[in-house]
Amino acid sequence: MSVTAAAGFRAAGVAAGLKSAGPDVALVVNDGPLSSAAAVFTTNRVKAAPVLWSQQAVADGVARAVLLNSGGANACTGPDGFADVHASVEHAAQLLSVGAADVLVCSTGLIGERLPMDRLLPGLDSAVAALSGKGGADAADAIRTTDTVAKTATVTHPDGWSVGAMAKGAGMLAPSLATMLCVLTTDAVAEASSLDAALRAAVRTTFDRLDADGCMSTNDTVALLCSGASGIAAPDEALAEAVRAVCADLAAQLLADAEGATKEVEIVVSSAASEDDAVEVGRSIARNNLLKCALFGNDPNWGRVLAAIGTTTAAFEPDELDVAINRVQVCRGGAAGDSRDGVDLSGRRVLIEVELHAGEATATVHTNDLSHDYVEENSAYSS
Amino acid sequence: MSVTAAAGFRAAGVAAGLKSAGPDVALVVNDGPLSSAAAVFTTNRVKAAPVLWSQQAVADGVARAVLLNSGGANACTGPDGFADVHASVEHAAQLLSVGAADVLVCSTGLIGERLPMDRLLPGLDSAVAALSGKGGADAADAIRTTDTVAKTATVTHPDGWSVGAMAKGAGMLAPSLATMLCVLTTDAVAEASSLDAALRAAVRTTFDRLDADGCMSTNDTVALLCSGASGIAAPDEALAEAVRAVCADLAAQLLADAEGATKEVEIVVSSAASEDDAVEVGRSIARNNLLKCALFGNDPNWGRVLAAIGTTTAAFEPDELDVAINRVQVCRGGAAGDSRDGVDLSGRRVLIEVELHAGEATATVHTNDLSHDYVEENSAYSS
């Protein structure tokens, strides 16, 4: 049901010719009565034009629509690229009879090339004409790039309100955020400050702990729009939990669809001195190309796990480290433990458990293996 | 000529059966009259047993021999692994009639497995028997793992002294150091403090600026031994330059032989606010898997260069960034510059030039592309 699972929203996805085939322009419109909103963006200092725009547009906690496109990131396009965003927003705002400053924009695709405005603007006309309370699936489909499937999620609260969402992302998945565009909608009654708190908390432990390839995008955007159409006020805690559940669901879908991956790797770091330490260790393991290649080759090479841990600033003693791979404790006290021959890596899921023996904190980071297909997809992407 | 290019040194390389085939034990002996020495080691906090030993052994600025082996890293082997180092050193010291604390040890190979001492100790007997003033090439050959060629370098100073060296390394090449073992020798007359200063300065701008795959080893060691056999005192500056030249030569050889690489990529970051900024930016680009895949595919994807720069803390403004790839300025002022179609990436060498427009500092970082063969070699390494 995607973004139209929540009442008060219409959406559409249409083909404007930005990509060689398939839908590439999506629109999500909030018909209210509320128009509160929140969003988080990439922390990359090189931000795409739509990010620069949307950061400003959402700063007042109000948004009425989100315009999205695949087929071009509109990043590193200079003042001309920003003018293109502005023209798109003005056009959409006029069609929807809303203020331009209440329209957010998300783009994804190749960096460094202008969008073909002669196709995008007519595409907006088509998208507005196609808007429907059942258009969520079409919108989710239109924002795909190398995604093999559209990603959507929904949570319905027993009190009678819902959160719906769609996301795209299959590569350049690293904090913060994992490269992706994501729009969440809710028909709960909530203020922008509650939305903001819920969204930031959810992103911190879901999308921000995906690290497929260590590469941070220029375009990442996660937006949450609130229509209040259910008429039911959501307590902050319930809203936060629903938003978190939707984000966790989508993050798992992103991981499952990561470019060229044959493994989904869950790295659980325990007994850390702090959550930051646990995340740092998990991320260092997640980014170790040699380990990721080993996992692709079904090789439980725990030495590479220790070598990765050793590059961090986390509190630990090398001779106290324990590592288990798929429940076999291959490393005990910093040296060989049970036989690596007992580790079954034939399946798609890999669980790496690390004990730092330095405290009480825990964190989980998700990544993939490094495969021939990853190299293939990313060597041929722009050509 | 390797390590025996300098007078006063003997070396050997023999097959002890640590690997399934080929030589795997090397020995370098300093016959003096001097025995001053210096060494730098991996900054990984998970250090192999031979590193833990050698750090202590060289702390007094004296070394008489270096024992090296391929076929096993003796890392993450706990107290037993350290006892193995100690047994090797005692055995070698007795055979050579030197103090055990004057013998350095370097190991390379798979992490997490004990060395077969029943093969290594007899191998030391063979190595001592084979020691020769012409044994440098054999020693260089014996320390290879996935290296396709042995790496050696020599500088002869007009004043009549020399620096010789051998190195191994083909993967896990990242600071600090690039994964490698390297032994340098000199017959100049020099004190340990001069050797130490020369070696640290050389490593900082050569091996430490290689970043093939972002992975830091547990075993990296670069040792410099001084026999003084030429009888000629080397001024500090001349010694430093000779050591730097040898390290630069070996670093280039390591890069050329990096596992599975099809490109040698030189990243020159200029007009940075500081050298640290320039190195941070260069390293971030060198570690970007998406860019490295693009280069493998001959795709001058400068957007990925900017996305990598954007993740750093260096001083720059996104709309002032300039990037040239193989002399074509594909990005000007943070946006598209000259056509990417003009970039010729058909050759093995790739030059990426970045201007930050934030100051006067410059640094160069070297890396490789990310290829199918890299994935292949590293997915099958331990199996």
XYZ file of N, CA and C in Angstrom, chain B residues 41-203:
489
model
N 56.048 -0.094 12.469
C 55.137 -1.233 12.500
C 53.702 -0.784 12.238
N 52.851 -1.758 11.954
C 51.426 -1.492 11.778
C 50.871 -0.718 12.977
N 49.920 0.161 12.716
C 49.227 0.833 13.814
C 47.952 0.092 14.200
N 47.712 -1.052 13.547
C 46.572 -1.875 13.951
C 46.768 -2.291 15.404
N 45.697 -2.184 16.198
C 45.820 -2.540 17.618
C 45.845 -4.039 17.832
N 45.381 -4.773 16.837
C 45.529 -6.229 16.882
C 46.823 -6.552 16.137
N 47.893 -6.720 16.892
C 49.211 -6.905 16.289
C 49.607 -8.372 16.360
N 50.225 -8.833 15.282
C 50.704 -10.215 15.248
C 51.825 -10.404 16.264
N 52.026 -11.657 16.655
C 53.071 -11.980 17.637
C 54.446 -11.483 17.191
N 54.858 -11.663 15.934
C 56.184 -11.175 15.526
C 56.315 -9.649 15.634
N 55.199 -8.935 15.450
C 55.241 -7.480 15.605
C 55.450 -7.118 17.074
N 54.725 -7.801 17.949
C 54.875 -7.536 19.387
C 56.318 -7.783 19.824
N 56.902 -8.855 19.286
C 58.297 -9.164 19.615
C 59.244 -8.100 19.051
N 59.109 -7.827 17.762
C 60.086 -6.973 17.087
C 60.052 -5.537 17.601
N 58.860 -5.079 17.998
C 58.779 -3.726 18.577
C 59.687 -3.609 19.793
N 59.671 -4.635 20.624
C 60.523 -4.615 21.816
C 61.989 -4.796 21.436
N 62.234 -5.698 20.497
C 63.610 -6.054 20.159
C 64.379 -4.891 19.544
N 63.671 -4.034 18.801
C 64.365 -2.942 18.097
C 64.375 -1.654 18.915
N 63.710 -1.678 20.058
C 63.568 -0.448 20.847
C 64.914 0.144 21.266
N 65.937 -0.711 21.379
C 67.263 -0.205 21.772
C 68.086 0.253 20.577
N 67.490 0.233 19.364
C 68.205 0.728 18.189
C 69.271 -0.230 17.682
N 69.173 -1.497 18.059
C 70.165 -2.493 17.645
C 69.444 -3.709 17.067
N 69.920 -4.208 15.920
C 69.423 -5.475 15.379
C 70.528 -6.113 14.556
N 70.648 -7.428 14.679
C 71.700 -8.138 13.960
C 71.140 -9.023 12.857
N 69.850 -9.328 12.933
C 69.278 -10.213 11.925
C 67.767 -10.018 11.867
N 67.218 -10.328 10.698
C 65.765 -10.355 10.540
C 65.391 -11.723 9.970
N 64.485 -12.374 10.672
C 63.960 -13.662 10.243
C 62.557 -13.422 9.692
N 62.312 -13.891 8.478
C 61.003 -13.647 7.855
C 60.428 -14.963 7.346
N 59.088 -15.052 7.368
C 58.455 -16.206 6.734
C 57.161 -15.821 6.049
N 56.879 -16.475 4.958
C 55.540 -16.445 4.373
C 54.867 -17.753 4.776
N 53.604 -17.924 4.380
C 52.931 -19.167 4.733
C 52.227 -19.155 6.079
N 52.164 -17.983 6.712
C 51.458 -17.878 7.995
C 51.808 -16.583 8.681
N 50.791 -15.838 9.133
C 51.018 -14.515 9.718
C 51.351 -14.583 11.198
N 51.078 -15.710 11.829
C 51.246 -15.823 13.284
C 50.577 -14.640 13.993
N 49.393 -14.308 13.523
C 48.592 -13.233 14.128
C 47.353 -13.855 14.752
N 46.883 -13.290 15.859
C 45.719 -13.829 16.553
C 45.964 -15.283 16.933
N 47.130 -15.529 17.455
C 47.509 -16.884 17.849
C 47.758 -16.981 19.348
N 47.538 -15.876 20.060
C 47.599 -15.901 21.511
C 48.993 -16.149 22.066
N 49.059 -16.521 23.332
C 50.354 -16.758 23.990
C 51.171 -17.847 23.289
N 50.491 -18.853 22.735
C 51.218 -19.907 22.032
C 51.969 -19.352 20.824
N 51.305 -18.447 20.106
C 51.944 -17.855 18.939
C 53.160 -17.025 19.322
N 53.062 -16.330 20.452
C 54.208 -15.549 20.912
C 55.350 -16.476 21.333
N 55.003 -17.581 21.954
C 56.033 -18.565 22.332
C 56.723 -19.132 21.086
N 55.959 -19.283 20.004
C 56.559 -19.752 18.750
C 57.590 -18.756 18.230
N 57.244 -17.458 18.297
C 58.211 -16.437 17.885
C 59.475 -16.567 18.721
N 59.271 -16.693 20.017
C 60.410 -16.747 20.916
C 61.284 -17.950 20.610
N 60.692 -19.096 20.346
C 61.454 -20.304 20.016
C 62.244 -20.119 18.717
N 61.616 -19.448 17.746
C 62.304 -19.198 16.468
C 63.523 -18.309 16.681
N 63.312 -17.269 17.470
C 64.373 -16.303 17.712
C 65.537 -16.958 18.464
N 65.217 -17.743 19.455
C 66.268 -18.420 20.221
C 67.080 -19.353 19.302
N 66.361 -20.049 18.461
C 67.028 -20.981 17.547
C 67.946 -20.232 16.584
N 67.425 -19.158 15.990
C 68.221 -18.386 15.034
C 69.415 -17.735 15.725
N 69.183 -17.208 16.924
C 70.255 -16.513 17.644
C 71.404 -17.468 17.953
N 71.034 -18.685 18.312
C 72.056 -19.669 18.620
C 72.870 -20.027 17.371
N 72.168 -20.233 16.275
C 72.851 -20.576 15.019
C 73.782 -19.451 14.565
N 73.365 -18.195 14.826
C 74.114 -17.038 14.331
C 75.077 -16.479 15.382
N 75.015 -17.021 16.568
C 75.846 -16.516 17.670
C 75.611 -15.024 17.927
N 74.352 -14.661 17.970
C 73.987 -13.284 18.336
C 72.988 -13.365 19.490
N 72.704 -12.231 20.096
C 71.714 -12.212 21.168
C 70.308 -12.331 20.601
N 69.448 -13.065 21.287
C 68.078 -13.240 20.801
C 67.363 -11.898 20.677
N 67.645 -10.966 21.550
C 66.969 -9.675 21.529
C 67.419 -8.798 20.360
N 68.399 -9.283 19.590
C 68.841 -8.542 18.401
C 68.334 -9.166 17.117
N 67.368 -10.077 17.229
C 66.772 -10.717 16.048
C 65.329 -10.240 15.897
N 65.027 -9.641 14.764
C 63.653 -9.222 14.465
C 62.946 -10.338 13.696
N 61.623 -10.360 13.797
C 60.839 -11.399 13.126
C 59.683 -10.764 12.354
N 59.474 -11.233 11.135
C 58.357 -10.783 10.301
C 57.651 -12.001 9.723
N 56.325 -12.007 9.803
C 55.571 -13.139 9.256
C 54.433 -12.618 8.385
N 54.061 -13.404 7.383
C 52.947 -13.012 6.518
C 52.234 -14.253 6.020
N 50.925 -14.126 5.905
C 50.111 -15.251 5.463
C 48.768 -15.197 6.158
N 48.129 -16.329 6.307
C 46.802 -16.377 6.910
C 46.859 -16.033 8.396
N 45.865 -15.273 8.844
C 45.743 -14.918 10.250
C 45.061 -16.055 11.005
N 45.472 -16.263 12.259
C 44.687 -17.125 13.141
C 45.147 -18.558 13.216
N 46.227 -18.895 12.550
C 46.711 -20.269 12.615
C 48.153 -20.282 13.096
N 48.469 -21.297 13.901
C 49.827 -21.462 14.389
C 50.763 -21.811 13.238
N 52.025 -21.420 13.380
C 53.035 -21.836 12.413
C 53.461 -23.271 12.728
N 53.757 -24.060 11.703
C 54.241 -25.433 11.954
C 55.713 -25.376 12.369
N 55.939 -25.353 13.679
C 57.304 -25.160 14.171
C 58.221 -26.317 13.782
N 57.613 -27.499 13.600
C 58.444 -28.641 13.217
C 59.008 -28.492 11.805
N 58.476 -27.555 11.066
C 59.044 -27.261 9.747
C 59.871 -25.972 9.779
N 59.394 -25.019 10.570
C 60.068 -23.724 10.580
C 61.477 -23.823 11.153
N 61.653 -24.542 12.263
C 62.972 -24.587 12.902
C 64.022 -25.265 12.007
N 63.702 -26.421 11.391
C 64.654 -26.970 10.418
C 64.904 -26.012 9.245
N 63.860 -25.264 8.873
C 64.024 -24.283 7.802
C 65.048 -23.231 8.166
N 65.095 -22.871 9.438
C 66.089 -21.897 9.875
C 67.502 -22.464 9.729
N 67.656 -23.739 10.052
C 68.964 -24.375 9.853
C 69.386 -24.249 8.388
N 68.469 -24.568 7.501
C 68.771 -24.485 6.066
C 69.098 -23.058 5.653
N 68.350 -22.111 6.204
C 68.551 -20.713 5.830
C 69.934 -20.237 6.274
N 70.321 -20.587 7.479
C 71.644 -20.174 7.967
C 72.733 -20.792 7.096
N 72.538 -22.045 6.719
C 73.526 -22.724 5.879
C 73.630 -22.072 4.499
N 72.547 -21.471 4.069
C 72.515 -20.898 2.714
C 72.902 -19.428 2.685
N 73.163 -18.827 3.832
C 73.459 -17.383 3.875
C 74.606 -17.031 2.932
N 74.408 -15.929 2.203
C 75.407 -15.537 1.207
C 75.312 -14.042 0.961
N 76.417 -13.448 0.580
C 76.446 -12.033 0.211
C 75.703 -11.773 -1.087
N 75.273 -12.859 -1.729
C 74.479 -12.717 -2.963
C 73.077 -13.281 -2.777
N 72.671 -13.448 -1.522
C 71.395 -14.117 -1.256
C 70.177 -13.213 -1.249
N 70.362 -11.931 -1.581
C 69.248 -10.981 -1.486
C 68.048 -11.361 -2.339
N 68.308 -11.833 -3.541
C 67.201 -12.183 -4.444
C 66.413 -13.377 -3.904
N 67.131 -14.362 -3.370
C 66.442 -15.523 -2.802
C 65.565 -15.121 -1.613
N 66.088 -14.231 -0.778
C 65.314 -13.782 0.380
C 64.040 -13.075 -0.074
N 64.175 -12.193 -1.071
C 63.019 -11.445 -1.577
C 61.966 -12.391 -2.149
N 62.437 -13.470 -2.738
C 61.522 -14.435 -3.331
C 60.753 -15.208 -2.244
N 61.408 -15.459 -1.131
C 60.830 -16.323 -0.092
C 59.722 -15.650 0.712
N 59.633 -14.315 0.644
C 58.610 -13.634 1.452
C 57.349 -13.335 0.660
N 57.280 -13.812 -0.584
C 56.081 -13.573 -1.393
C 54.896 -14.374 -0.875
N 53.702 -13.779 -0.943
C 52.466 -14.547 -0.712
C 51.703 -14.554 -2.030
N 50.756 -13.616 -2.193
C 50.088 -13.518 -3.491
C 50.850 -12.602 -4.441
N 51.995 -12.111 -4.029
C 52.846 -11.309 -4.916
C 53.174 -12.109 -6.172
N 53.000 -11.494 -7.317
C 53.354 -12.214 -8.545
C 54.830 -12.071 -8.868
N 55.477 -11.056 -8.323
C 56.914 -10.855 -8.534
C 57.563 -10.469 -7.212
N 58.851 -10.727 -7.089
C 59.617 -10.263 -5.930
C 59.929 -8.776 -6.120
N 59.923 -8.044 -5.010
C 60.162 -6.599 -5.087
C 61.480 -6.255 -4.398
N 62.369 -5.629 -5.136
C 63.639 -5.191 -4.563
C 63.975 -3.806 -5.100
N 64.827 -3.101 -4.385
C 65.252 -1.777 -4.834
C 66.620 -1.474 -4.238
N 67.352 -0.628 -4.925
C 68.705 -0.265 -4.494
C 68.989 1.188 -4.866
N 69.658 1.898 -3.972
C 70.207 3.222 -4.302
C 71.680 3.208 -3.915
N 72.540 3.620 -4.842
C 73.969 3.750 -4.540
C 74.333 5.227 -4.534
N 74.870 5.687 -3.411
C 75.191 7.105 -3.282
C 76.576 7.374 -3.866
N 76.769 8.510 -4.524
C 78.087 8.834 -5.098
C 79.210 8.784 -4.068
N 78.895 9.023 -2.806
C 79.943 8.994 -1.780
C 80.469 7.585 -1.518
N 79.752 6.548 -1.988
C 80.286 5.207 -1.829
C 79.529 4.314 -0.873
N 78.322 4.711 -0.469
C 77.503 3.828 0.364
C 76.190 3.533 -0.363
N 75.505 2.525 0.105
C 74.304 2.072 -0.599
C 73.157 1.793 0.366
N 71.954 1.780 -0.187
C 70.779 1.284 0.509
C 70.157 0.205 -0.377
N 69.939 -0.972 0.182
C 69.272 -2.046 -0.545
C 67.992 -2.410 0.178
N 67.073 -3.050 -0.523
C 65.804 -3.368 0.147
C 65.033 -4.442 -0.593
N 64.186 -5.115 0.167
C 63.208 -6.038 -0.414
C 61.873 -5.806 0.290
N 60.798 -6.148 -0.395
C 59.474 -5.978 0.201
C 58.527 -7.018 -0.367
N 57.465 -7.300 0.380
C 56.366 -8.102 -0.145
C 55.069 -7.380 0.180
N 54.089 -7.611 -0.638
C 52.803 -6.996 -0.380
C 52.004 -6.924 -1.653
N 50.766 -7.380 -1.596
C 49.947 -7.361 -2.797
C 48.479 -7.145 -2.458
N 48.142 -7.210 -1.185
C 46.763 -6.981 -0.779
C 46.773 -6.426 0.618
N 45.605 -6.076 1.136
C 45.493 -5.459 2.443
C 46.428 -4.261 2.521
N 46.476 -3.535 1.408
C 47.403 -2.423 1.304
C 46.717 -1.151 1.759
N 46.924 -0.791 3.000
C 46.383 0.474 3.472
C 47.189 0.901 4.675
N 47.053 2.158 5.024
C 47.848 2.613 6.149
C 47.368 1.932 7.398
N 48.120 2.113 8.414
C 49.495 2.385 8.193
C 50.198 1.220 8.806
N 50.767 0.509 7.964
C 51.343 0.719 6.633
C 50.497 -0.016 5.590
N 50.942 0.104 4.360
C 50.418 -0.820 3.366
C 50.887 -2.212 3.774
N 50.047 -3.235 3.702
C 50.416 -4.539 4.251
C 51.571 -5.120 3.614
N 52.544 -5.175 4.391
C 53.759 -5.532 3.760
C 54.805 -5.753 4.790
N 55.778 -6.511 4.342
C 57.015 -6.645 5.079
C 58.080 -6.013 4.199
N 58.982 -5.274 4.819
C 60.036 -4.618 4.049
C 61.285 -4.555 4.911
N 62.394 -5.004 4.348
C 63.676 -4.884 5.045
C 64.604 -4.040 4.182
N 65.123 -2.972 4.773
C 66.121 -2.139 4.104
C 67.455 -2.353 4.800
N 68.518 -2.264 4.014
C 69.866 -2.388 4.578
C 70.702 -1.227 4.083
N 71.674 -0.802 4.872
C 72.618 0.198 4.386
C 73.988 -0.074 4.973
N 74.995 0.205 4.163
C 76.364 0.082 4.636
C 76.960 1.438 4.995
N 76.121 2.470 4.958
C 76.568 3.779 5.435
C 76.810 3.690 6.939
N 77.602 4.600 7.452
C 77.787 4.689 8.897
C 76.727 5.641 9.433
N 75.828 5.137 10.247
C 74.745 5.984 10.748
C 74.270 5.475 12.095
N 73.847 6.400 12.941
C 73.338 6.015 14.244
C 71.861 5.636 14.152
N 71.413 4.918 15.152
C 70.025 4.460 15.160
C 69.045 5.628 15.085
N 69.369 6.732 15.740
C 68.442 7.869 15.722
C 68.301 8.448 14.313
N 69.392 8.450 13.567
C 69.318 8.939 12.180
C 68.535 7.965 11.315
N 68.764 6.682 11.544
C 68.012 5.673 10.792
C 66.517 5.814 11.073
N 66.190 5.990 12.340
C 64.789 6.098 12.735
C 64.112 7.301 12.081
N 64.818 8.438 12.121
C 64.247 9.655 11.518
C 64.066 9.472 10.011
N 65.074 8.897 9.372
C 65.007 8.701 7.920
C 63.871 7.753 7.555
N 63.741 6.677 8.321
C 62.733 5.677 7.996
C 61.313 6.216 8.203
N 61.085 6.889 9.322
C 59.745 7.426 9.586
C 59.336 8.465 8.542
N 60.287 9.314 8.175
C 59.976 10.335 7.163
C 59.660 9.675 5.823
N 60.416 8.643 5.489
C 60.211 7.979 4.196
C 58.863 7.262 4.153
N 58.567 6.549 5.217
C 57.325 5.768 5.248
C 56.105 6.675 5.168
